[in-house]
């Protein structure tokens, strides 16, 4: 039997567990990170035409400062980010299905964007006629790994990794707890995450597209 473990923060963890069980996976999980809101200064809303948001965490943890930008449309990545933004009262300019760079590349210039991001965020290059400033609204705080999740496992084990920070922290926790990489397969959203995880895992599987649906579909295929 193949055991699948997810370690992403809530509420994404519960969403992944429910989606995985719907696919018939033997999946459990525990958050290896906690998302916490940060204080951030509100720039003058008149300096911006729209928002650029790559994660629903920017909406969930952005706090009251978001109210100053409710009249600005939002360029977002992913259905969960779209849903969170709409629920908070934002109109949606466009929804991307890949990375935030792809969303930025498709923005019609000229436009001035305010990017609401986490402390760990991917660098972006704006196309000609598009500019953006960044505010940091939340951070991902690493938590200790519970070694009991791996104790007594004698079958195949696949761990899902949704970010480079998660990959690095999981690898470090395995080293701290003396958990052998050679007994663990990792399934990751993209090549950058695979690189962050390092080597010596039993196998590294990279999702064909950087979203949870394709990641879980890939893992289901591995289990068949």
mmCIF file of C-alpha atoms in Angstrom:
data_model
loop_
_atom_site.group_PDB
_atom_site.id
_atom_site.type_symbol
_atom_site.label_atom_id
_atom_site.label_comp_id
_atom_site.label_asym_id
_atom_site.label_seq_id
_atom_site.Cartn_x
_atom_site.Cartn_y
_atom_site.Cartn_z
ATOM 1 C CA UNK A 1 0.000 0.000 0.000
ATOM 2 C CA UNK A 2 1.159 3.524 -0.804
ATOM 3 C CA UNK A 3 0.803 6.125 1.935
ATOM 4 C CA UNK A 4 0.611 9.760 0.821
ATOM 5 C CA UNK A 5 1.411 12.593 3.267
ATOM 6 C CA UNK A 6 0.624 16.284 2.760
ATOM 7 C CA UNK A 7 2.377 18.915 4.877
ATOM 8 C CA UNK A 8 1.052 22.242 3.529
ATOM 9 C CA UNK A 9 -0.509 24.907 5.790
ATOM 10 C CA UNK A 10 -4.233 25.152 6.462
ATOM 11 C CA UNK A 11 -6.707 25.671 4.884
ATOM 12 C CA UNK A 12 -4.878 24.276 1.848
ATOM 13 C CA UNK A 13 -4.024 21.096 3.766
ATOM 14 C CA UNK A 14 -7.668 20.157 4.314
ATOM 15 C CA UNK A 15 -8.469 20.912 0.673
ATOM 16 C CA UNK A 16 -5.630 18.637 -0.484
ATOM 17 C CA UNK A 17 -6.643 15.842 1.885
ATOM 18 C CA UNK A 18 -10.280 15.966 0.765
ATOM 19 C CA UNK A 19 -9.336 16.066 -2.921
ATOM 20 C CA UNK A 20 -6.884 13.195 -2.480
ATOM 21 C CA UNK A 21 -9.447 11.028 -0.688
ATOM 22 C CA UNK A 22 -11.961 11.751 -3.452
ATOM 23 C CA UNK A 23 -9.403 10.230 -5.846
ATOM 24 C CA UNK A 24 -9.100 7.155 -3.650
ATOM 25 C CA UNK A 25 -5.673 7.956 -2.220
ATOM 26 C CA UNK A 26 -4.574 6.762 1.220
ATOM 27 C CA UNK A 27 -3.632 10.278 2.321
ATOM 28 C CA UNK A 28 -2.978 11.873 5.694
ATOM 29 C CA UNK A 29 -1.306 15.104 6.667
ATOM 30 C CA UNK A 30 -0.206 17.646 9.171
ATOM 31 C CA UNK A 31 0.725 21.303 8.621
ATOM 32 C CA UNK A 32 4.474 21.875 8.594
ATOM 33 C CA UNK A 33 3.863 25.620 8.350
ATOM 34 C CA UNK A 34 1.516 28.160 9.884
ATOM 35 C CA UNK A 35 0.488 31.304 7.971
ATOM 36 C CA UNK A 36 0.535 34.474 10.069
ATOM 37 C CA UNK A 37 -0.483 37.972 9.071
ATOM 38 C CA UNK A 38 2.040 40.807 9.271
ATOM 39 C CA UNK A 39 1.582 44.529 9.810
ATOM 40 C CA UNK A 40 2.060 46.453 6.575
ATOM 41 C CA UNK A 41 1.890 50.093 5.614
ATOM 42 C CA UNK A 42 -0.850 51.124 3.210
ATOM 43 C CA UNK A 43 0.513 52.935 0.164
ATOM 44 C CA UNK A 44 -1.624 55.601 -1.489
ATOM 45 C CA UNK A 45 -4.316 53.690 -3.445
ATOM 46 C CA UNK A 46 -4.329 56.413 -6.108
ATOM 47 C CA UNK A 47 -0.856 55.276 -7.209
ATOM 48 C CA UNK A 48 -2.240 51.956 -8.430
ATOM 49 C CA UNK A 49 -4.681 50.742 -11.049
ATOM 50 C CA UNK A 50 -5.060 47.155 -9.862
ATOM 51 C CA UNK A 51 -3.781 44.448 -7.495
ATOM 52 C CA UNK A 52 -1.540 41.462 -8.244
ATOM 53 C CA UNK A 53 -2.178 38.487 -5.954
ATOM 54 C CA UNK A 54 -0.553 35.071 -6.171
ATOM 55 C CA UNK A 55 -2.048 33.389 -3.105
ATOM 56 C CA UNK A 56 -5.343 33.310 -1.231
ATOM 57 C CA UNK A 57 -3.237 33.880 1.903
ATOM 58 C CA UNK A 58 -2.839 37.512 0.834
ATOM 59 C CA UNK A 59 -6.602 37.885 1.172
ATOM 60 C CA UNK A 60 -7.040 35.733 4.281
ATOM 61 C CA UNK A 61 -4.233 37.462 6.184
ATOM 62 C CA UNK A 62 -4.071 40.908 4.571
ATOM 63 C CA UNK A 63 -6.183 42.411 7.327
ATOM 64 C CA UNK A 64 -8.139 45.660 7.343
ATOM 65 C CA UNK A 65 -5.618 47.360 5.050
ATOM 66 C CA UNK A 66 -7.214 45.535 2.127
ATOM 67 C CA UNK A 67 -10.312 47.720 2.511
ATOM 68 C CA UNK A 68 -8.408 50.648 1.006
ATOM 69 C CA UNK A 69 -8.137 48.756 -2.309
ATOM 70 C CA UNK A 70 -11.608 47.246 -2.730
ATOM 71 C CA UNK A 71 -12.270 49.432 -5.772
ATOM 72 C CA UNK A 72 -9.191 48.058 -7.526
ATOM 73 C CA UNK A 73 -9.576 44.977 -9.752
ATOM 74 C CA UNK A 74 -7.320 42.034 -8.942
ATOM 75 C CA UNK A 75 -5.130 39.902 -11.203
ATOM 76 C CA UNK A 76 -4.870 36.537 -9.439
ATOM 77 C CA UNK A 77 -3.487 33.003 -9.768
ATOM 78 C CA UNK A 78 -5.713 30.003 -9.129
ATOM 79 C CA UNK A 79 -9.358 29.344 -8.359
ATOM 80 C CA UNK A 80 -8.859 29.435 -4.589
ATOM 81 C CA UNK A 81 -7.299 32.895 -4.808
ATOM 82 C CA UNK A 82 -10.102 34.033 -7.079
ATOM 83 C CA UNK A 83 -12.740 32.711 -4.661
ATOM 84 C CA UNK A 84 -11.088 34.370 -1.661
ATOM 85 C CA UNK A 85 -10.766 37.692 -3.502
ATOM 86 C CA UNK A 86 -14.390 37.667 -4.661
ATOM 87 C CA UNK A 87 -15.591 36.772 -1.165
ATOM 88 C CA UNK A 88 -13.630 39.743 0.204
ATOM 89 C CA UNK A 89 -15.370 42.076 -2.242
ATOM 90 C CA UNK A 90 -12.781 42.435 -5.017
ATOM 91 C CA UNK A 91 -13.579 42.356 -8.712
ATOM 92 C CA UNK A 92 -11.380 40.053 -10.790
ATOM 93 C CA UNK A 93 -9.453 41.346 -13.803
ATOM 94 C CA UNK A 94 -8.092 37.925 -14.779
ATOM 95 C CA UNK A 95 -7.334 34.490 -13.344
ATOM 96 C CA UNK A 96 -4.139 32.624 -14.227
ATOM 97 C CA UNK A 97 -3.704 28.860 -13.954
ATOM 98 C CA UNK A 98 0.099 28.761 -13.773
ATOM 99 C CA UNK A 99 2.600 31.022 -12.062
ATOM 100 C CA UNK A 100 2.206 34.705 -11.284
ATOM 101 C CA UNK A 101 4.729 35.666 -13.970
ATOM 102 C CA UNK A 102 2.344 34.381 -16.614
ATOM 103 C CA UNK A 103 -0.446 36.531 -15.206
ATOM 104 C CA UNK A 104 1.830 39.563 -15.183
ATOM 105 C CA UNK A 105 2.935 38.959 -18.769
ATOM 106 C CA UNK A 106 -0.696 38.993 -19.924
ATOM 107 C CA UNK A 107 -1.595 42.316 -18.266
ATOM 108 C CA UNK A 108 -2.557 44.976 -20.833
ATOM 109 C CA UNK A 109 -0.255 48.023 -20.442
ATOM 110 C CA UNK A 110 -0.076 50.672 -19.245
ATOM 111 C CA UNK A 111 -0.935 49.645 -15.687
ATOM 112 C CA UNK A 112 0.438 50.207 -12.198
ATOM 113 C CA UNK A 113 0.040 47.223 -9.869
ATOM 114 C CA UNK A 114 0.272 46.669 -6.140
ATOM 115 C CA UNK A 115 1.502 43.165 -5.406
ATOM 116 C CA UNK A 116 0.290 41.790 -2.059
ATOM 117 C CA UNK A 117 2.674 38.966 -1.225
ATOM 118 C CA UNK A 118 4.128 36.776 1.489
ATOM 119 C CA UNK A 119 7.591 37.132 2.994
ATOM 120 C CA UNK A 120 8.746 34.318 0.697
ATOM 121 C CA UNK A 121 7.748 35.182 -2.865
ATOM 122 C CA UNK A 122 8.913 34.514 -6.390
ATOM 123 C CA UNK A 123 10.729 37.391 -8.142
ATOM 124 C CA UNK A 124 8.823 38.817 -11.113
ATOM 125 C CA UNK A 125 9.828 40.746 -14.213
ATOM 126 C CA UNK A 126 7.153 43.154 -15.487
ATOM 127 C CA UNK A 127 6.647 43.574 -19.232
ATOM 128 C CA UNK A 128 7.087 46.970 -20.892
ATOM 129 C CA UNK A 129 4.463 49.453 -19.740
ATOM 130 C CA UNK A 130 3.644 47.530 -16.558
ATOM 131 C CA UNK A 131 5.033 48.437 -13.132
ATOM 132 C CA UNK A 132 4.427 47.085 -9.658
ATOM 133 C CA UNK A 133 5.289 47.683 -6.025
ATOM 134 C CA UNK A 134 5.214 44.954 -3.374
ATOM 135 C CA UNK A 135 3.884 44.896 0.175
ATOM 136 C CA UNK A 136 4.443 41.920 2.509
ATOM 137 C CA UNK A 137 1.180 40.970 4.218
ATOM 138 C CA UNK A 138 1.920 37.537 5.699
ATOM 139 C CA UNK A 139 4.631 35.027 6.492
ATOM 140 C CA UNK A 140 4.885 31.263 6.591
ATOM 141 C CA UNK A 141 6.266 30.066 9.936
ATOM 142 C CA UNK A 142 7.953 26.655 9.973
ATOM 143 C CA UNK A 143 6.745 24.055 12.496
ATOM 144 C CA UNK A 144 8.528 20.909 13.714
ATOM 145 C CA UNK A 145 7.851 17.656 11.890
ATOM 146 C CA UNK A 146 6.110 14.916 13.871
ATOM 147 C CA UNK A 147 8.337 11.865 13.478
ATOM 148 C CA UNK A 148 5.451 9.622 14.547
ATOM 149 C CA UNK A 149 3.934 10.085 11.087
ATOM 150 C CA UNK A 150 6.779 8.032 9.658
ATOM 151 C CA UNK A 151 7.206 5.515 12.454
ATOM 152 C CA UNK A 152 6.378 1.940 11.566
ATOM 153 C CA UNK A 153 5.726 2.638 7.897
ATOM 154 C CA UNK A 154 6.751 -0.403 5.860
ATOM 155 C CA UNK A 155 5.130 0.408 2.534
ATOM 156 C CA UNK A 156 5.673 2.982 -0.153
ATOM 157 C CA UNK A 157 5.650 6.571 1.092
ATOM 158 C CA UNK A 158 5.046 9.721 -1.004
ATOM 159 C CA UNK A 159 5.242 13.223 0.515
ATOM 160 C CA UNK A 160 3.612 16.164 -1.286
ATOM 161 C CA UNK A 161 5.587 19.415 -1.421
ATOM 162 C CA UNK A 162 3.811 22.609 -2.487
ATOM 163 C CA UNK A 163 6.585 25.215 -2.128
ATOM 164 C CA UNK A 164 10.360 25.595 -2.121
ATOM 165 C CA UNK A 165 10.240 26.631 1.542
ATOM 166 C CA UNK A 166 8.337 23.443 2.391
ATOM 167 C CA UNK A 167 10.880 21.361 0.475
ATOM 168 C CA UNK A 168 13.834 22.910 2.276
ATOM 169 C CA UNK A 169 12.211 22.661 5.708
ATOM 170 C CA UNK A 170 11.048 19.078 5.197
ATOM 171 C CA UNK A 171 14.547 18.048 4.112
ATOM 172 C CA UNK A 172 16.045 19.775 7.169
ATOM 173 C CA UNK A 173 13.555 18.116 9.514
ATOM 174 C CA UNK A 174 14.300 14.697 8.053
ATOM 175 C CA UNK A 175 17.977 15.316 8.765
ATOM 176 C CA UNK A 176 17.237 16.525 12.309
ATOM 177 C CA UNK A 177 15.079 13.505 13.124
ATOM 178 C CA UNK A 178 17.278 10.954 11.382
ATOM 179 C CA UNK A 179 14.611 10.018 8.819
ATOM 180 C CA UNK A 180 16.292 8.487 5.770
ATOM 181 C CA UNK A 181 15.531 10.199 2.468
ATOM 182 C CA UNK A 182 16.093 6.919 0.656
ATOM 183 C CA UNK A 183 12.784 5.597 1.985
ATOM 184 C CA UNK A 184 10.691 8.592 0.850
ATOM 185 C CA UNK A 185 9.422 9.635 -2.552
ATOM 186 C CA UNK A 186 8.491 13.297 -3.000
ATOM 187 C CA UNK A 187 5.863 14.701 -5.366
ATOM 188 C CA UNK A 188 6.312 18.404 -6.065
ATOM 189 C CA UNK A 189 4.475 21.188 -7.906
ATOM 190 C CA UNK A 190 7.427 22.226 -10.080
ATOM 191 C CA UNK A 191 11.160 21.975 -10.843
ATOM 192 C CA UNK A 192 12.115 24.847 -8.505
ATOM 193 C CA UNK A 193 10.609 22.912 -5.583
ATOM 194 C CA UNK A 194 12.382 19.723 -6.647
ATOM 195 C CA UNK A 195 15.689 21.608 -6.678
ATOM 196 C CA UNK A 196 15.030 23.039 -3.207
ATOM 197 C CA UNK A 197 14.365 19.547 -1.830
ATOM 198 C CA UNK A 198 17.814 18.325 -2.818
ATOM 199 C CA UNK A 199 18.828 14.802 -3.751
ATOM 200 C CA UNK A 200 18.994 11.283 -2.298
ATOM 201 C CA UNK A 201 15.211 10.779 -2.123
ATOM 202 C CA UNK A 202 13.921 7.415 -3.280
ATOM 203 C CA UNK A 203 12.298 9.253 -6.220
ATOM 204 C CA UNK A 204 11.291 12.795 -7.197
ATOM 205 C CA UNK A 205 8.074 13.283 -9.166
ATOM 206 C CA UNK A 206 7.290 16.687 -10.721
ATOM 207 C CA UNK A 207 3.689 17.644 -11.496
ATOM 208 C CA UNK A 208 3.045 18.377 -15.206
ATOM 209 C CA UNK A 209 1.403 21.657 -14.175
ATOM 210 C CA UNK A 210 1.836 23.653 -10.934
ATOM 211 C CA UNK A 211 -1.556 23.054 -9.317
ATOM 212 C CA UNK A 212 -3.019 20.670 -6.776
ATOM 213 C CA UNK A 213 -5.372 18.949 -9.232
ATOM 214 C CA UNK A 214 -2.543 17.852 -11.518
ATOM 215 C CA UNK A 215 -0.251 17.002 -8.597
ATOM 216 C CA UNK A 216 -2.822 14.671 -7.061
ATOM 217 C CA UNK A 217 -3.700 13.157 -10.447
ATOM 218 C CA UNK A 218 -0.005 12.389 -10.976
ATOM 219 C CA UNK A 219 0.235 10.751 -7.552
ATOM 220 C CA UNK A 220 -2.879 8.700 -8.234
ATOM 221 C CA UNK A 221 -1.203 7.441 -11.409
ATOM 222 C CA UNK A 222 1.898 6.520 -9.411
ATOM 223 C CA UNK A 223 -0.232 4.480 -7.025
ATOM 224 C CA UNK A 224 -1.904 2.409 -9.718
#
